[in-house]
């Protein structure tokens, strides 16, 4: 089965799941309305009789079951979306290796900078939000949660990579994994800004995988970097990571970090607060300020 055929099938299944979600929600709304009316009658009569207690217990039990059913359908839909995104990424990588590009994904060396910045912004916006079950801890690479020690980034994954610049200084850049050699424990990565032109062979310690899920501040605040924590953050409108302090962590799932970049041109050594998406904020391996 071709990737296009599989994607079409998954989209059809996703459409059905969305319809099921709406049907489930419509069914549960009737029960929620009954709960509201029961509470209103109790307030009018100014009493809580055994009858009302029994009725509410049943209504709330049904509401809980309805919510769990809708949650199950939504999780199934999220799995389908993840599968579709994975197939699209596999197709993009195959086209890249074959030297075939579409208008929507031209080679980086021919891409206008504004287009590249838009793609990076879209990548940050579409990073999936981790939605765990009650009591479930966020997995590695969710928000600030680091990868496991034996983790190996896959082909096509975006990473922060420490490379030598033209002037001999070292810097952290946004890169894409080309391959990993298990014999030498080294990655081959492409500079995202110079794809097909600038390829680097780097050891594992020079690679930091980027988050694969956004952390939800409302349910998993421990999976976010905290205020004043030292990080590496992608400077806005560039493809380079620089040291920064967390000024304000996200308060809502759609919020960015507010960070203070190290900048000697300012009296206190830091820039004014700038917003950086969760996708592009990683732990700083260097603890001391230079």
PDB file of C-alpha atoms in Angstrom:
ATOM      1  CA  UNK A   1       0.000   0.000   0.000  1.00  0.00           C
ATOM      2  CA  UNK A   2       1.389   3.394  -0.994  1.00  0.00           C
ATOM      3  CA  UNK A   3       1.841   6.187   1.549  1.00  0.00           C
ATOM      4  CA  UNK A   4      -0.760   8.310  -0.257  1.00  0.00           C
ATOM      5  CA  UNK A   5      -3.349   5.506  -0.083  1.00  0.00           C
ATOM      6  CA  UNK A   6      -2.618   4.894   3.602  1.00  0.00           C
ATOM      7  CA  UNK A   7      -2.902   8.611   4.395  1.00  0.00           C
ATOM      8  CA  UNK A   8      -6.248   8.769   2.554  1.00  0.00           C
ATOM      9  CA  UNK A   9      -7.539   5.824   4.593  1.00  0.00           C
ATOM     10  CA  UNK A  10      -6.369   7.391   7.848  1.00  0.00           C
ATOM     11  CA  UNK A  11      -8.050  10.694   6.955  1.00  0.00           C
ATOM     12  CA  UNK A  12     -11.330   8.838   6.348  1.00  0.00           C
ATOM     13  CA  UNK A  13     -10.996   7.092   9.718  1.00  0.00           C
ATOM     14  CA  UNK A  14     -10.192  10.418  11.379  1.00  0.00           C
ATOM     15  CA  UNK A  15     -13.305  11.999   9.848  1.00  0.00           C
ATOM     16  CA  UNK A  16     -15.436   9.183  11.287  1.00  0.00           C
ATOM     17  CA  UNK A  17     -13.876   9.644  14.719  1.00  0.00           C
ATOM     18  CA  UNK A  18     -14.637  13.363  14.631  1.00  0.00           C
ATOM     19  CA  UNK A  19     -18.277  12.551  13.808  1.00  0.00           C
ATOM     20  CA  UNK A  20     -18.375  10.056  16.700  1.00  0.00           C
ATOM     21  CA  UNK A  21     -16.994  12.717  19.033  1.00  0.00           C
ATOM     22  CA  UNK A  22     -19.762  15.125  18.085  1.00  0.00           C
ATOM     23  CA  UNK A  23     -22.407  12.416  18.494  1.00  0.00           C
ATOM     24  CA  UNK A  24     -21.023  11.499  21.924  1.00  0.00           C
ATOM     25  CA  UNK A  25     -20.962  15.147  22.974  1.00  0.00           C
ATOM     26  CA  UNK A  26     -24.548  15.733  21.831  1.00  0.00           C
ATOM     27  CA  UNK A  27     -25.686  12.685  23.790  1.00  0.00           C
ATOM     28  CA  UNK A  28     -23.901  13.815  26.959  1.00  0.00           C
ATOM     29  CA  UNK A  29     -25.293  17.376  26.761  1.00  0.00           C
ATOM     30  CA  UNK A  30     -28.787  16.087  27.560  1.00  0.00           C
ATOM     31  CA  UNK A  31     -27.500  14.489  30.768  1.00  0.00           C
ATOM     32  CA  UNK A  32     -25.577  17.644  31.736  1.00  0.00           C
ATOM     33  CA  UNK A  33     -28.735  19.683  31.253  1.00  0.00           C
ATOM     34  CA  UNK A  34     -30.573  17.316  33.617  1.00  0.00           C
ATOM     35  CA  UNK A  35     -27.850  17.855  36.239  1.00  0.00           C
ATOM     36  CA  UNK A  36     -28.237  21.623  35.936  1.00  0.00           C
ATOM     37  CA  UNK A  37     -32.038  21.462  36.197  1.00  0.00           C
ATOM     38  CA  UNK A  38     -31.852  19.172  39.232  1.00  0.00           C
ATOM     39  CA  UNK A  39     -29.573  21.615  41.037  1.00  0.00           C
ATOM     40  CA  UNK A  40     -31.936  24.473  40.156  1.00  0.00           C
ATOM     41  CA  UNK A  41     -34.924  22.580  41.582  1.00  0.00           C
ATOM     42  CA  UNK A  42     -32.964  21.836  44.765  1.00  0.00           C
ATOM     43  CA  UNK A  43     -32.176  25.546  45.165  1.00  0.00           C
ATOM     44  CA  UNK A  44     -35.823  26.463  44.584  1.00  0.00           C
ATOM     45  CA  UNK A  45     -37.046  23.981  47.175  1.00  0.00           C
ATOM     46  CA  UNK A  46     -34.111  24.830  49.450  1.00  0.00           C
ATOM     47  CA  UNK A  47     -33.570  21.214  50.470  1.00  0.00           C
ATOM     48  CA  UNK A  48     -31.521  18.145  49.576  1.00  0.00           C
ATOM     49  CA  UNK A  49     -33.769  15.134  49.858  1.00  0.00           C
ATOM     50  CA  UNK A  50     -32.664  11.467  49.515  1.00  0.00           C
ATOM     51  CA  UNK A  51     -34.478  11.473  46.169  1.00  0.00           C
ATOM     52  CA  UNK A  52     -32.321  14.279  44.783  1.00  0.00           C
ATOM     53  CA  UNK A  53     -29.124  12.761  46.189  1.00  0.00           C
ATOM     54  CA  UNK A  54     -29.877   9.445  44.508  1.00  0.00           C
ATOM     55  CA  UNK A  55     -30.843  11.138  41.248  1.00  0.00           C
ATOM     56  CA  UNK A  56     -27.694  13.284  41.163  1.00  0.00           C
ATOM     57  CA  UNK A  57     -25.489  10.310  41.955  1.00  0.00           C
ATOM     58  CA  UNK A  58     -26.887   8.500  38.932  1.00  0.00           C
ATOM     59  CA  UNK A  59     -26.634  11.562  36.690  1.00  0.00           C
ATOM     60  CA  UNK A  60     -23.007  12.206  37.672  1.00  0.00           C
ATOM     61  CA  UNK A  61     -22.102   8.537  37.167  1.00  0.00           C
ATOM     62  CA  UNK A  62     -23.538   8.750  33.661  1.00  0.00           C
ATOM     63  CA  UNK A  63     -21.735  12.052  33.001  1.00  0.00           C
ATOM     64  CA  UNK A  64     -18.418  10.494  34.061  1.00  0.00           C
ATOM     65  CA  UNK A  65     -18.959   7.528  31.741  1.00  0.00           C
ATOM     66  CA  UNK A  66     -19.885   9.874  28.868  1.00  0.00           C
ATOM     67  CA  UNK A  67     -16.736  11.946  29.428  1.00  0.00           C
ATOM     68  CA  UNK A  68     -14.556   8.825  29.482  1.00  0.00           C
ATOM     69  CA  UNK A  69     -16.126   7.587  26.253  1.00  0.00           C
ATOM     70  CA  UNK A  70     -15.516  10.931  24.523  1.00  0.00           C
ATOM     71  CA  UNK A  71     -11.953  10.998  25.859  1.00  0.00           C
ATOM     72  CA  UNK A  72     -11.314   7.529  24.415  1.00  0.00           C
ATOM     73  CA  UNK A  73     -12.531   8.607  20.969  1.00  0.00           C
ATOM     74  CA  UNK A  74     -10.400  11.779  21.087  1.00  0.00           C
ATOM     75  CA  UNK A  75      -7.282   9.806  22.042  1.00  0.00           C
ATOM     76  CA  UNK A  76      -7.936   7.463  19.137  1.00  0.00           C
ATOM     77  CA  UNK A  77      -8.237  10.497  16.837  1.00  0.00           C
ATOM     78  CA  UNK A  78      -4.952  11.913  18.159  1.00  0.00           C
ATOM     79  CA  UNK A  79      -3.267   8.573  17.390  1.00  0.00           C
ATOM     80  CA  UNK A  80      -4.538   8.794  13.798  1.00  0.00           C
ATOM     81  CA  UNK A  81      -3.202  12.355  13.474  1.00  0.00           C
ATOM     82  CA  UNK A  82       0.206  11.242  14.785  1.00  0.00           C
ATOM     83  CA  UNK A  83       0.249   8.376  12.282  1.00  0.00           C
ATOM     84  CA  UNK A  84      -0.616  10.739   9.405  1.00  0.00           C
ATOM     85  CA  UNK A  85       2.127  13.179  10.441  1.00  0.00           C
ATOM     86  CA  UNK A  86       4.627  10.308  10.639  1.00  0.00           C
ATOM     87  CA  UNK A  87       3.755   9.133   7.106  1.00  0.00           C
ATOM     88  CA  UNK A  88       4.038  12.690   5.754  1.00  0.00           C
ATOM     89  CA  UNK A  89       7.448  13.046   7.396  1.00  0.00           C
ATOM     90  CA  UNK A  90       8.608   9.712   5.936  1.00  0.00           C
ATOM     91  CA  UNK A  91       7.484  10.889   2.496  1.00  0.00           C
ATOM     92  CA  UNK A  92       9.335  14.205   2.928  1.00  0.00           C
ATOM     93  CA  UNK A  93      12.556  12.437   3.950  1.00  0.00           C
ATOM     94  CA  UNK A  94      12.316   9.994   1.029  1.00  0.00           C
ATOM     95  CA  UNK A  95      11.831  12.907  -1.392  1.00  0.00           C
ATOM     96  CA  UNK A  96      14.776  14.742   0.143  1.00  0.00           C
ATOM     97  CA  UNK A  97      17.059  11.703  -0.208  1.00  0.00           C
ATOM     98  CA  UNK A  98      15.959  11.292  -3.817  1.00  0.00           C
ATOM     99  CA  UNK A  99      16.498  14.992  -4.521  1.00  0.00           C
ATOM    100  CA  UNK A 100      12.820  15.517  -5.334  1.00  0.00           C
ATOM    101  CA  UNK A 101      11.155  18.599  -3.833  1.00  0.00           C
ATOM    102  CA  UNK A 102       7.672  20.019  -3.981  1.00  0.00           C
ATOM    103  CA  UNK A 103       6.674  23.682  -4.120  1.00  0.00           C
ATOM    104  CA  UNK A 104       5.541  23.448  -0.492  1.00  0.00           C
ATOM    105  CA  UNK A 105       8.870  21.987   0.660  1.00  0.00           C
ATOM    106  CA  UNK A 106      11.723  23.340  -1.513  1.00  0.00           C
ATOM    107  CA  UNK A 107      15.373  22.626  -0.649  1.00  0.00           C
ATOM    108  CA  UNK A 108      16.571  24.921   2.111  1.00  0.00           C
ATOM    109  CA  UNK A 109      19.360  26.447   0.008  1.00  0.00           C
ATOM    110  CA  UNK A 110      16.763  27.811  -2.442  1.00  0.00           C
ATOM    111  CA  UNK A 111      14.260  28.811   0.215  1.00  0.00           C
ATOM    112  CA  UNK A 112      13.742  32.442   1.092  1.00  0.00           C
ATOM    113  CA  UNK A 113      14.522  33.144   4.711  1.00  0.00           C
ATOM    114  CA  UNK A 114      11.003  34.385   5.412  1.00  0.00           C
ATOM    115  CA  UNK A 115       9.583  31.074   4.188  1.00  0.00           C
ATOM    116  CA  UNK A 116      11.982  29.118   6.408  1.00  0.00           C
ATOM    117  CA  UNK A 117      11.018  31.190   9.453  1.00  0.00           C
ATOM    118  CA  UNK A 118       7.325  30.558   8.707  1.00  0.00           C
ATOM    119  CA  UNK A 119       7.943  26.797   8.491  1.00  0.00           C
ATOM    120  CA  UNK A 120       9.782  26.822  11.819  1.00  0.00           C
ATOM    121  CA  UNK A 121       6.904  28.728  13.401  1.00  0.00           C
ATOM    122  CA  UNK A 122       4.386  26.232  11.994  1.00  0.00           C
ATOM    123  CA  UNK A 123       6.459  23.351  13.334  1.00  0.00           C
ATOM    124  CA  UNK A 124       6.312  24.904  16.803  1.00  0.00           C
ATOM    125  CA  UNK A 125       2.557  25.563  16.611  1.00  0.00           C
ATOM    126  CA  UNK A 126       1.723  22.017  15.477  1.00  0.00           C
ATOM    127  CA  UNK A 127       3.883  20.287  18.096  1.00  0.00           C
ATOM    128  CA  UNK A 128       1.372  17.975  19.819  1.00  0.00           C
ATOM    129  CA  UNK A 129       0.312  18.649  23.401  1.00  0.00           C
ATOM    130  CA  UNK A 130       0.947  15.760  25.781  1.00  0.00           C
ATOM    131  CA  UNK A 131      -2.362  14.607  27.256  1.00  0.00           C
ATOM    132  CA  UNK A 132      -1.726  11.895  29.804  1.00  0.00           C
ATOM    133  CA  UNK A 133      -4.183   9.777  31.737  1.00  0.00           C
ATOM    134  CA  UNK A 134      -4.822  10.610  35.423  1.00  0.00           C
ATOM    135  CA  UNK A 135      -1.646   9.916  37.399  1.00  0.00           C
ATOM    136  CA  UNK A 136       0.468   9.346  34.283  1.00  0.00           C
ATOM    137  CA  UNK A 137       3.825  11.176  34.195  1.00  0.00           C
ATOM    138  CA  UNK A 138       4.975  13.064  31.084  1.00  0.00           C
ATOM    139  CA  UNK A 139       7.316  10.955  28.920  1.00  0.00           C
ATOM    140  CA  UNK A 140      10.892  11.838  27.927  1.00  0.00           C
ATOM    141  CA  UNK A 141      11.075  14.741  25.441  1.00  0.00           C
ATOM    142  CA  UNK A 142       7.834  16.230  26.718  1.00  0.00           C
ATOM    143  CA  UNK A 143       8.592  19.892  27.377  1.00  0.00           C
ATOM    144  CA  UNK A 144      11.668  20.137  29.605  1.00  0.00           C
ATOM    145  CA  UNK A 145      11.768  16.381  30.317  1.00  0.00           C
ATOM    146  CA  UNK A 146      15.105  15.167  28.894  1.00  0.00           C
ATOM    147  CA  UNK A 147      15.589  12.176  26.615  1.00  0.00           C
ATOM    148  CA  UNK A 148      16.729   8.883  28.148  1.00  0.00           C
ATOM    149  CA  UNK A 149      20.484   8.265  28.207  1.00  0.00           C
ATOM    150  CA  UNK A 150      20.261   5.640  25.449  1.00  0.00           C
ATOM    151  CA  UNK A 151      17.948   7.682  23.208  1.00  0.00           C
ATOM    152  CA  UNK A 152      18.951   7.990  19.550  1.00  0.00           C
ATOM    153  CA  UNK A 153      17.279  10.653  17.424  1.00  0.00           C
ATOM    154  CA  UNK A 154      15.677   9.347  14.231  1.00  0.00           C
ATOM    155  CA  UNK A 155      16.346  10.432  10.661  1.00  0.00           C
ATOM    156  CA  UNK A 156      14.469  13.667  10.027  1.00  0.00           C
ATOM    157  CA  UNK A 157      14.301  14.658  13.711  1.00  0.00           C
ATOM    158  CA  UNK A 158      15.168  18.274  14.527  1.00  0.00           C
ATOM    159  CA  UNK A 159      17.924  18.795  17.107  1.00  0.00           C
ATOM    160  CA  UNK A 160      20.143  21.456  18.603  1.00  0.00           C
ATOM    161  CA  UNK A 161      23.671  20.733  17.330  1.00  0.00           C
ATOM    162  CA  UNK A 162      26.940  22.239  18.529  1.00  0.00           C
ATOM    163  CA  UNK A 163      29.150  23.006  15.534  1.00  0.00           C
ATOM    164  CA  UNK A 164      32.212  25.081  14.709  1.00  0.00           C
ATOM    165  CA  UNK A 165      31.437  28.328  12.928  1.00  0.00           C
ATOM    166  CA  UNK A 166      33.493  29.789  10.085  1.00  0.00           C
ATOM    167  CA  UNK A 167      35.409  31.984  12.556  1.00  0.00           C
ATOM    168  CA  UNK A 168      36.339  28.946  14.660  1.00  0.00           C
ATOM    169  CA  UNK A 169      33.908  29.661  17.496  1.00  0.00           C
ATOM    170  CA  UNK A 170      31.386  27.041  18.474  1.00  0.00           C
ATOM    171  CA  UNK A 171      27.659  27.632  18.341  1.00  0.00           C
ATOM    172  CA  UNK A 172      24.408  25.723  18.747  1.00  0.00           C
ATOM    173  CA  UNK A 173      22.365  25.526  15.548  1.00  0.00           C
ATOM    174  CA  UNK A 174      19.032  24.042  14.549  1.00  0.00           C
ATOM    175  CA  UNK A 175      19.764  20.909  12.517  1.00  0.00           C
ATOM    176  CA  UNK A 176      18.078  17.857  11.025  1.00  0.00           C
ATOM    177  CA  UNK A 177      19.336  14.331  11.644  1.00  0.00           C
ATOM    178  CA  UNK A 178      20.517  12.553   8.490  1.00  0.00           C
ATOM    179  CA  UNK A 179      21.802   9.370  10.124  1.00  0.00           C
ATOM    180  CA  UNK A 180      23.340   7.836  13.250  1.00  0.00           C
ATOM    181  CA  UNK A 181      26.315   5.455  13.218  1.00  0.00           C
ATOM    182  CA  UNK A 182      26.006   2.980  16.103  1.00  0.00           C
ATOM    183  CA  UNK A 183      29.640   1.872  15.645  1.00  0.00           C
ATOM    184  CA  UNK A 184      31.122   5.353  16.098  1.00  0.00           C
ATOM    185  CA  UNK A 185      28.222   6.797  18.150  1.00  0.00           C
ATOM    186  CA  UNK A 186      28.154   9.816  15.859  1.00  0.00           C
ATOM    187  CA  UNK A 187      25.399  11.670  14.067  1.00  0.00           C
ATOM    188  CA  UNK A 188      25.357  13.173  10.621  1.00  0.00           C
ATOM    189  CA  UNK A 189      23.194  16.299  10.632  1.00  0.00           C
ATOM    190  CA  UNK A 190      22.283  19.041   8.160  1.00  0.00           C
ATOM    191  CA  UNK A 191      22.203  22.682   9.156  1.00  0.00           C
ATOM    192  CA  UNK A 192      18.520  23.552   8.734  1.00  0.00           C
ATOM    193  CA  UNK A 193      19.561  26.887   7.238  1.00  0.00           C
ATOM    194  CA  UNK A 194      21.970  25.343   4.731  1.00  0.00           C
ATOM    195  CA  UNK A 195      20.363  22.014   3.873  1.00  0.00           C
ATOM    196  CA  UNK A 196      22.326  20.043   1.300  1.00  0.00           C
ATOM    197  CA  UNK A 197      25.311  22.347   1.671  1.00  0.00           C
ATOM    198  CA  UNK A 198      26.450  22.164   5.284  1.00  0.00           C
ATOM    199  CA  UNK A 199      26.646  18.649   6.774  1.00  0.00           C
ATOM    200  CA  UNK A 200      28.260  17.916  10.140  1.00  0.00           C
ATOM    201  CA  UNK A 201      29.461  14.712  11.785  1.00  0.00           C
ATOM    202  CA  UNK A 202      29.015  15.108  15.538  1.00  0.00           C
ATOM    203  CA  UNK A 203      29.278  13.038  18.697  1.00  0.00           C
ATOM    204  CA  UNK A 204      26.206  12.414  20.857  1.00  0.00           C
ATOM    205  CA  UNK A 205      27.291  14.994  23.436  1.00  0.00           C
ATOM    206  CA  UNK A 206      27.028  17.682  20.750  1.00  0.00           C
ATOM    207  CA  UNK A 207      23.388  16.857  20.033  1.00  0.00           C
ATOM    208  CA  UNK A 208      20.315  17.814  22.088  1.00  0.00           C
ATOM    209  CA  UNK A 209      17.002  16.363  20.830  1.00  0.00           C
ATOM    210  CA  UNK A 210      14.161  18.883  20.671  1.00  0.00           C
ATOM    211  CA  UNK A 211      10.883  18.253  22.531  1.00  0.00           C
ATOM    212  CA  UNK A 212       8.414  15.972  20.762  1.00  0.00           C
ATOM    213  CA  UNK A 213       5.432  17.129  22.833  1.00  0.00           C
ATOM    214  CA  UNK A 214       4.413  20.370  24.466  1.00  0.00           C
ATOM    215  CA  UNK A 215       3.899  20.152  28.228  1.00  0.00           C
ATOM    216  CA  UNK A 216       0.575  21.373  29.590  1.00  0.00           C
ATOM    217  CA  UNK A 217       1.222  23.976  32.331  1.00  0.00           C
ATOM    218  CA  UNK A 218      -2.219  23.288  33.807  1.00  0.00           C
ATOM    219  CA  UNK A 219      -1.687  19.552  34.354  1.00  0.00           C
ATOM    220  CA  UNK A 220       2.096  18.938  34.116  1.00  0.00           C
ATOM    221  CA  UNK A 221       3.900  22.091  35.305  1.00  0.00           C
ATOM    222  CA  UNK A 222       6.828  19.946  36.489  1.00  0.00           C
ATOM    223  CA  UNK A 223       7.590  19.189  32.823  1.00  0.00           C
ATOM    224  CA  UNK A 224       8.385  22.859  32.129  1.00  0.00           C
ATOM    225  CA  UNK A 225      11.534  24.852  32.784  1.00  0.00           C
ATOM    226  CA  UNK A 226      11.136  27.060  35.847  1.00  0.00           C
ATOM    227  CA  UNK A 227      11.751  30.777  36.280  1.00  0.00           C
ATOM    228  CA  UNK A 228      15.461  31.775  36.241  1.00  0.00           C
ATOM    229  CA  UNK A 229      16.530  28.367  34.900  1.00  0.00           C
ATOM    230  CA  UNK A 230      19.402  28.472  32.389  1.00  0.00           C
ATOM    231  CA  UNK A 231      18.443  27.120  28.944  1.00  0.00           C
ATOM    232  CA  UNK A 232      19.358  27.196  25.285  1.00  0.00           C
ATOM    233  CA  UNK A 233      16.664  28.957  23.255  1.00  0.00           C
ATOM    234  CA  UNK A 234      16.289  29.632  19.548  1.00  0.00           C
ATOM    235  CA  UNK A 235      16.715  33.363  19.032  1.00  0.00           C
ATOM    236  CA  UNK A 236      13.674  34.770  17.171  1.00  0.00           C
ATOM    237  CA  UNK A 237      14.041  34.953  13.379  1.00  0.00           C
ATOM    238  CA  UNK A 238      17.296  32.938  13.442  1.00  0.00           C
ATOM    239  CA  UNK A 239      18.295  29.270  13.382  1.00  0.00           C
ATOM    240  CA  UNK A 240      20.778  29.531  16.263  1.00  0.00           C
ATOM    241  CA  UNK A 241      20.366  28.671  19.943  1.00  0.00           C
ATOM    242  CA  UNK A 242      21.755  30.980  22.597  1.00  0.00           C
ATOM    243  CA  UNK A 243      21.989  30.842  26.371  1.00  0.00           C
ATOM    244  CA  UNK A 244      19.063  32.424  28.163  1.00  0.00           C
ATOM    245  CA  UNK A 245      17.238  32.579  31.478  1.00  0.00           C
ATOM    246  CA  UNK A 246      13.584  31.666  31.803  1.00  0.00           C
ATOM    247  CA  UNK A 247      11.737  34.893  32.586  1.00  0.00           C
ATOM    248  CA  UNK A 248       8.217  33.436  32.620  1.00  0.00           C
ATOM    249  CA  UNK A 249       7.169  29.834  31.916  1.00  0.00           C
ATOM    250  CA  UNK A 250       4.004  29.218  29.876  1.00  0.00           C
ATOM    251  CA  UNK A 251       0.746  29.600  31.823  1.00  0.00           C
ATOM    252  CA  UNK A 252      -1.508  27.975  29.204  1.00  0.00           C
ATOM    253  CA  UNK A 253      -0.860  25.161  26.692  1.00  0.00           C
ATOM    254  CA  UNK A 254      -0.679  27.604  23.754  1.00  0.00           C
ATOM    255  CA  UNK A 255       1.705  30.027  25.516  1.00  0.00           C
ATOM    256  CA  UNK A 256       5.419  30.430  24.750  1.00  0.00           C
ATOM    257  CA  UNK A 257       8.253  30.850  27.209  1.00  0.00           C
ATOM    258  CA  UNK A 258       9.398  34.390  27.922  1.00  0.00           C
ATOM    259  CA  UNK A 259      13.211  34.320  28.069  1.00  0.00           C
ATOM    260  CA  UNK A 260      16.101  36.709  28.711  1.00  0.00           C
ATOM    261  CA  UNK A 261      18.990  36.085  26.311  1.00  0.00           C
ATOM    262  CA  UNK A 262      22.531  36.702  27.501  1.00  0.00           C
ATOM    263  CA  UNK A 263      23.557  39.977  25.841  1.00  0.00           C
ATOM    264  CA  UNK A 264      26.528  42.084  26.949  1.00  0.00           C
ATOM    265  CA  UNK A 265      25.166  45.147  25.158  1.00  0.00           C
ATOM    266  CA  UNK A 266      22.695  45.567  28.034  1.00  0.00           C
ATOM    267  CA  UNK A 267      23.737  46.849  31.464  1.00  0.00           C
ATOM    268  CA  UNK A 268      22.484  43.775  33.329  1.00  0.00           C
ATOM    269  CA  UNK A 269      23.858  41.370  30.713  1.00  0.00           C
ATOM    270  CA  UNK A 270      20.479  40.209  29.453  1.00  0.00           C
ATOM    271  CA  UNK A 271      18.105  41.197  26.663  1.00  0.00           C
ATOM    272  CA  UNK A 272      14.525  42.349  27.279  1.00  0.00           C
ATOM    273  CA  UNK A 273      12.034  39.428  27.502  1.00  0.00           C
ATOM    274  CA  UNK A 274      11.456  37.626  24.187  1.00  0.00           C
ATOM    275  CA  UNK A 275       8.980  34.846  23.412  1.00  0.00           C
ATOM    276  CA  UNK A 276      10.264  31.430  22.334  1.00  0.00           C
ATOM    277  CA  UNK A 277       8.052  28.383  21.671  1.00  0.00           C
ATOM    278  CA  UNK A 278       8.393  25.220  23.781  1.00  0.00           C
ATOM    279  CA  UNK A 279       9.630  23.434  20.666  1.00  0.00           C
ATOM    280  CA  UNK A 280      12.824  25.509  20.653  1.00  0.00           C
ATOM    281  CA  UNK A 281      13.825  25.618  24.336  1.00  0.00           C
ATOM    282  CA  UNK A 282      16.180  22.920  25.660  1.00  0.00           C
ATOM    283  CA  UNK A 283      18.348  22.350  28.721  1.00  0.00           C
ATOM    284  CA  UNK A 284      21.690  24.115  28.690  1.00  0.00           C
ATOM    285  CA  UNK A 285      24.590  21.681  29.069  1.00  0.00           C
ATOM    286  CA  UNK A 286      26.891  24.475  30.260  1.00  0.00           C
ATOM    287  CA  UNK A 287      25.963  25.567  33.766  1.00  0.00           C
ATOM    288  CA  UNK A 288      28.338  28.469  34.224  1.00  0.00           C
ATOM    289  CA  UNK A 289      27.972  31.791  32.510  1.00  0.00           C
ATOM    290  CA  UNK A 290      30.931  32.655  30.345  1.00  0.00           C
TER     291      UNK A 290
END
